[in-house]
Amino acid sequence: MAVTGDETESAPTGDMSAYQICSPTSGLSQEMGSSPGSLPSPQQVSEEALRKREFRMMKNREAARECRRKKKEYVKCLENRVAVLEKQNKTLIEELKALKVLYSHKTE
DNA sequence: GCGTGGATGCGTCAAGTGAT
DNA sequence: ATCACTTGACGCATCCACGC
């Protein structure tokens, strides 16, 4: 796996269900205890920033996965198209050959 | 069995882009 | 201007085939 240092993850299949929104560090119960209306302490601000960062990273992780999936699909699609066109090309060449033979016999 | 190189997949970062 | 999303690039881990 990658260098995340997160050893809790990772079925060898790369199963994405191992990733969760709730990371071990997100102890929601702690910062929820602030009194309403008061300014957040620097500690709370940094925890909020950390949570935002983790959320961003999780979203991007999923986005990258989706991006790769789409790219693979696109490449497969192109390969299929190549196969179809090659087949079509072959058929047209054969057809041309046959027509040439036919034409040469007529002109004799 | 062991080292090695190529292929593949993953997570992360950074830059670009469109929507608000 | 800001935000969310997309994607190329990078580094890393793992797998597999190959030569020794």
PDB file of C-alpha atoms (C1' of nucleotides) in Angstrom:
ATOM      1  CA  MET A   1       0.000   0.000   0.000  1.00  0.00           C
ATOM      2  CA  ALA A   2       0.939   3.611  -0.025  1.00  0.00           C
ATOM      3  CA  VAL A   3       2.824   5.510   2.596  1.00  0.00           C
ATOM      4  CA  THR A   4      -0.087   6.644   4.622  1.00  0.00           C
ATOM      5  CA  GLY A   5       1.152   5.177   7.831  1.00  0.00           C
ATOM      6  CA  ASP A   6      -2.396   4.065   8.454  1.00  0.00           C
ATOM      7  CA  GLU A   7      -2.029   0.419   9.202  1.00  0.00           C
ATOM      8  CA  THR A   8      -5.650  -0.079  10.120  1.00  0.00           C
ATOM      9  CA  GLU A   9      -6.714  -0.002   6.517  1.00  0.00           C
ATOM     10  CA  SER A  10      -6.148  -2.374   3.661  1.00  0.00           C
ATOM     11  CA  ALA A  11      -7.696  -5.565   2.750  1.00  0.00           C
ATOM     12  CA  PRO A  12      -5.281  -6.795   0.115  1.00  0.00           C
ATOM     13  CA  THR A  13      -7.985  -6.354  -2.461  1.00  0.00           C
ATOM     14  CA  GLY A  14      -7.784  -2.606  -2.105  1.00  0.00           C
ATOM     15  CA  ASP A  15     -11.328  -2.546  -0.941  1.00  0.00           C
ATOM     16  CA  MET A  16     -12.425   1.038  -0.488  1.00  0.00           C
ATOM     17  CA  SER A  17     -14.767   0.249   2.323  1.00  0.00           C
ATOM     18  CA  ALA A  18     -11.787   0.318   4.601  1.00  0.00           C
ATOM     19  CA  TYR A  19     -11.768   4.086   4.375  1.00  0.00           C
ATOM     20  CA  GLN A  20     -14.128   5.822   6.669  1.00  0.00           C
ATOM     21  CA  ILE A  21     -15.177   9.389   7.199  1.00  0.00           C
ATOM     22  CA  CYS A  22     -14.542   9.041  10.887  1.00  0.00           C
ATOM     23  CA  SER A  23     -10.808   8.861  11.269  1.00  0.00           C
ATOM     24  CA  PRO A  24      -9.372   7.785  14.578  1.00  0.00           C
ATOM     25  CA  THR A  25      -8.349  11.357  15.280  1.00  0.00           C
ATOM     26  CA  SER A  26     -11.770  12.835  14.895  1.00  0.00           C
ATOM     27  CA  GLY A  27     -12.923  12.848  18.471  1.00  0.00           C
ATOM     28  CA  LEU A  28     -16.090  14.824  17.940  1.00  0.00           C
ATOM     29  CA  SER A  29     -17.169  14.590  21.526  1.00  0.00           C
ATOM     30  CA  GLN A  30     -14.276  16.731  22.663  1.00  0.00           C
ATOM     31  CA  GLU A  31     -14.714  19.940  20.692  1.00  0.00           C
ATOM     32  CA  MET A  32     -18.460  19.851  20.876  1.00  0.00           C
ATOM     33  CA  GLY A  33     -18.287  20.820  24.481  1.00  0.00           C
ATOM     34  CA  SER A  34     -17.608  24.483  23.768  1.00  0.00           C
ATOM     35  CA  SER A  35     -20.031  26.968  25.112  1.00  0.00           C
ATOM     36  CA  PRO A  36     -22.204  28.542  22.418  1.00  0.00           C
ATOM     37  CA  GLY A  37     -21.337  32.085  21.435  1.00  0.00           C
ATOM     38  CA  SER A  38     -17.780  32.000  22.690  1.00  0.00           C
ATOM     39  CA  LEU A  39     -14.832  32.217  20.311  1.00  0.00           C
ATOM     40  CA  PRO A  40     -13.174  28.911  19.529  1.00  0.00           C
ATOM     41  CA  SER A  41      -9.864  28.335  21.256  1.00  0.00           C
ATOM     42  CA  PRO A  42      -6.734  27.961  19.090  1.00  0.00           C
ATOM     43  CA  GLN A  43      -6.828  24.290  19.968  1.00  0.00           C
ATOM     44  CA  GLN A  44     -10.353  24.007  18.571  1.00  0.00           C
ATOM     45  CA  VAL A  45      -9.388  25.971  15.492  1.00  0.00           C
ATOM     46  CA  SER A  46      -6.520  23.636  14.748  1.00  0.00           C
ATOM     47  CA  GLU A  47      -8.717  20.607  15.286  1.00  0.00           C
ATOM     48  CA  GLU A  48     -11.245  22.067  12.910  1.00  0.00           C
ATOM     49  CA  ALA A  49      -8.513  22.689  10.355  1.00  0.00           C
ATOM     50  CA  LEU A  50      -7.308  19.140  10.795  1.00  0.00           C
ATOM     51  CA  ARG A  51     -10.788  17.768  10.265  1.00  0.00           C
ATOM     52  CA  LYS A  52     -11.199  19.872   7.138  1.00  0.00           C
ATOM     53  CA  ARG A  53      -7.893  18.636   5.803  1.00  0.00           C
ATOM     54  CA  GLU A  54      -8.792  15.020   6.469  1.00  0.00           C
ATOM     55  CA  PHE A  55     -12.124  15.518   4.766  1.00  0.00           C
ATOM     56  CA  ARG A  56     -10.456  17.074   1.755  1.00  0.00           C
ATOM     57  CA  MET A  57      -7.985  14.235   1.536  1.00  0.00           C
ATOM     58  CA  MET A  58     -10.723  11.654   1.757  1.00  0.00           C
ATOM     59  CA  LYS A  59     -12.704  13.371  -1.000  1.00  0.00           C
ATOM     60  CA  ASN A  60      -9.641  13.594  -3.198  1.00  0.00           C
ATOM     61  CA  ARG A  61      -8.808   9.945  -2.542  1.00  0.00           C
ATOM     62  CA  GLU A  62     -12.228   8.995  -3.841  1.00  0.00           C
ATOM     63  CA  ALA A  63     -11.956  11.443  -6.731  1.00  0.00           C
ATOM     64  CA  ALA A  64      -8.637   9.971  -7.800  1.00  0.00           C
ATOM     65  CA  ARG A  65     -10.106   6.481  -7.693  1.00  0.00           C
ATOM     66  CA  GLU A  66     -13.030   7.576  -9.836  1.00  0.00           C
ATOM     67  CA  CYS A  67     -10.731   9.425 -12.199  1.00  0.00           C
ATOM     68  CA  ARG A  68      -8.636   6.303 -12.738  1.00  0.00           C
ATOM     69  CA  ARG A  69     -11.702   4.196 -13.241  1.00  0.00           C
ATOM     70  CA  LYS A  70     -12.976   6.593 -15.913  1.00  0.00           C
ATOM     71  CA  LYS A  71      -9.599   6.689 -17.596  1.00  0.00           C
ATOM     72  CA  LYS A  72      -9.431   2.899 -17.779  1.00  0.00           C
ATOM     73  CA  GLU A  73     -12.907   2.806 -19.201  1.00  0.00           C
ATOM     74  CA  TYR A  74     -11.960   5.410 -21.785  1.00  0.00           C
ATOM     75  CA  VAL A  75      -8.863   3.495 -22.832  1.00  0.00           C
ATOM     76  CA  LYS A  76     -10.873   0.282 -23.106  1.00  0.00           C
ATOM     77  CA  CYS A  77     -13.381   2.114 -25.259  1.00  0.00           C
ATOM     78  CA  LEU A  78     -10.620   3.376 -27.547  1.00  0.00           C
ATOM     79  CA  GLU A  79      -9.167  -0.125 -27.824  1.00  0.00           C
ATOM     80  CA  ASN A  80     -12.551  -1.479 -28.831  1.00  0.00           C
ATOM     81  CA  ARG A  81     -12.845   1.230 -31.430  1.00  0.00           C
ATOM     82  CA  VAL A  82      -9.426   0.366 -32.799  1.00  0.00           C
ATOM     83  CA  ALA A  83     -10.444  -3.280 -33.078  1.00  0.00           C
ATOM     84  CA  VAL A  84     -13.639  -2.381 -34.921  1.00  0.00           C
ATOM     85  CA  LEU A  85     -11.854  -0.052 -37.320  1.00  0.00           C
ATOM     86  CA  GLU A  86      -9.129  -2.581 -38.024  1.00  0.00           C
ATOM     87  CA  LYS A  87     -11.739  -5.177 -38.846  1.00  0.00           C
ATOM     88  CA  GLN A  88     -13.561  -2.725 -41.049  1.00  0.00           C
ATOM     89  CA  ASN A  89     -10.326  -1.835 -42.779  1.00  0.00           C
ATOM     90  CA  LYS A  90      -9.582  -5.467 -43.475  1.00  0.00           C
ATOM     91  CA  THR A  91     -13.026  -5.985 -44.946  1.00  0.00           C
ATOM     92  CA  LEU A  92     -12.668  -2.955 -47.192  1.00  0.00           C
ATOM     93  CA  ILE A  93      -9.272  -4.107 -48.415  1.00  0.00           C
ATOM     94  CA  GLU A  94     -10.715  -7.514 -49.290  1.00  0.00           C
ATOM     95  CA  GLU A  95     -13.605  -5.866 -51.039  1.00  0.00           C
ATOM     96  CA  LEU A  96     -11.252  -3.682 -53.015  1.00  0.00           C
ATOM     97  CA  LYS A  97      -9.182  -6.690 -54.023  1.00  0.00           C
ATOM     98  CA  ALA A  98     -12.270  -8.505 -55.266  1.00  0.00           C
ATOM     99  CA  LEU A  99     -13.412  -5.482 -57.243  1.00  0.00           C
ATOM    100  CA  LYS A 100     -10.000  -5.122 -58.829  1.00  0.00           C
ATOM    101  CA  VAL A 101     -10.078  -8.740 -59.956  1.00  0.00           C
ATOM    102  CA  LEU A 102     -13.545  -8.274 -61.336  1.00  0.00           C
ATOM    103  CA  TYR A 103     -12.541  -5.114 -63.132  1.00  0.00           C
ATOM    104  CA  SER A 104      -9.422  -6.643 -64.661  1.00  0.00           C
ATOM    105  CA  HIS A 105     -11.457  -9.484 -66.107  1.00  0.00           C
ATOM    106  CA  LYS A 106     -13.880  -7.080 -67.691  1.00  0.00           C
ATOM    107  CA  THR A 107     -11.182  -5.059 -69.344  1.00  0.00           C
ATOM    108  CA  GLU A 108      -9.508  -8.063 -70.903  1.00  0.00           C
TER     109      GLU A 108
ATOM    110  C1'  DG B   1      15.822 -19.121  -3.681  1.00  0.00           C
ATOM    111  C1'  DC B   2      17.179 -14.399  -4.880  1.00  0.00           C
ATOM    112  C1'  DG B   3      17.900  -9.925  -7.005  1.00  0.00           C
ATOM    113  C1'  DT B   4      15.871  -7.039 -10.599  1.00  0.00           C
ATOM    114  C1'  DG B   5      13.048  -4.448 -13.838  1.00  0.00           C
ATOM    115  C1'  DG B   6       8.540  -3.501 -15.614  1.00  0.00           C
ATOM    116  C1'  DA B   7       3.587  -3.114 -14.758  1.00  0.00           C
ATOM    117  C1'  DT B   8      -0.055  -1.731 -11.909  1.00  0.00           C
ATOM    118  C1'  DG B   9      -2.581   0.482  -8.253  1.00  0.00           C
ATOM    119  C1'  DC B  10      -2.781   3.663  -4.537  1.00  0.00           C
ATOM    120  C1'  DG B  11      -2.613   8.182  -1.876  1.00  0.00           C
ATOM    121  C1'  DT B  12      -1.216  12.805  -2.038  1.00  0.00           C
ATOM    122  C1'  DC B  13      -0.201  17.337  -3.878  1.00  0.00           C
ATOM    123  C1'  DA B  14      -0.725  21.027  -7.002  1.00  0.00           C
ATOM    124  C1'  DA B  15      -2.626  23.342 -10.836  1.00  0.00           C
ATOM    125  C1'  DG B  16      -6.445  24.108 -13.817  1.00  0.00           C
ATOM    126  C1'  DT B  17     -11.404  24.873 -14.452  1.00  0.00           C
ATOM    127  C1'  DG B  18     -16.261  25.848 -13.954  1.00  0.00           C
ATOM    128  C1'  DA B  19     -19.955  27.351 -10.823  1.00  0.00           C
ATOM    129  C1'  DT B  20     -21.520  30.447  -7.254  1.00  0.00           C
TER     130       DT B  20
ATOM    131  C1'  DA C   1     -12.819  35.671  -4.671  1.00  0.00           C
ATOM    132  C1'  DT C   2     -13.958  31.248  -3.110  1.00  0.00           C
ATOM    133  C1'  DC C   3     -15.197  26.551  -3.448  1.00  0.00           C
ATOM    134  C1'  DA C   4     -15.592  21.879  -5.240  1.00  0.00           C
ATOM    135  C1'  DC C   5     -14.157  18.913  -8.675  1.00  0.00           C
ATOM    136  C1'  DT C   6     -10.851  16.898 -12.105  1.00  0.00           C
ATOM    137  C1'  DT C   7      -6.576  15.267 -13.479  1.00  0.00           C
ATOM    138  C1'  DG C   8      -1.415  15.027 -14.303  1.00  0.00           C
ATOM    139  C1'  DA C   9       2.671  14.060 -11.757  1.00  0.00           C
ATOM    140  C1'  DC C  10       5.170  11.986  -8.137  1.00  0.00           C
ATOM    141  C1'  DG C  11       6.662   8.571  -4.838  1.00  0.00           C
ATOM    142  C1'  DC C  12       5.728   4.255  -2.814  1.00  0.00           C
ATOM    143  C1'  DA C  13       4.207  -0.752  -2.328  1.00  0.00           C
ATOM    144  C1'  DT C  14       3.167  -4.963  -4.400  1.00  0.00           C
ATOM    145  C1'  DC C  15       3.101  -8.487  -7.935  1.00  0.00           C
ATOM    146  C1'  DC C  16       5.031 -11.106 -11.563  1.00  0.00           C
ATOM    147  C1'  DA C  17       8.194 -12.829 -14.968  1.00  0.00           C
ATOM    148  C1'  DC C  18      12.882 -13.504 -15.938  1.00  0.00           C
ATOM    149  C1'  DG C  19      17.725 -14.529 -15.669  1.00  0.00           C
ATOM    150  C1'  DC C  20      21.250 -16.176 -12.445  1.00  0.00           C
TER     151       DC C  20
END
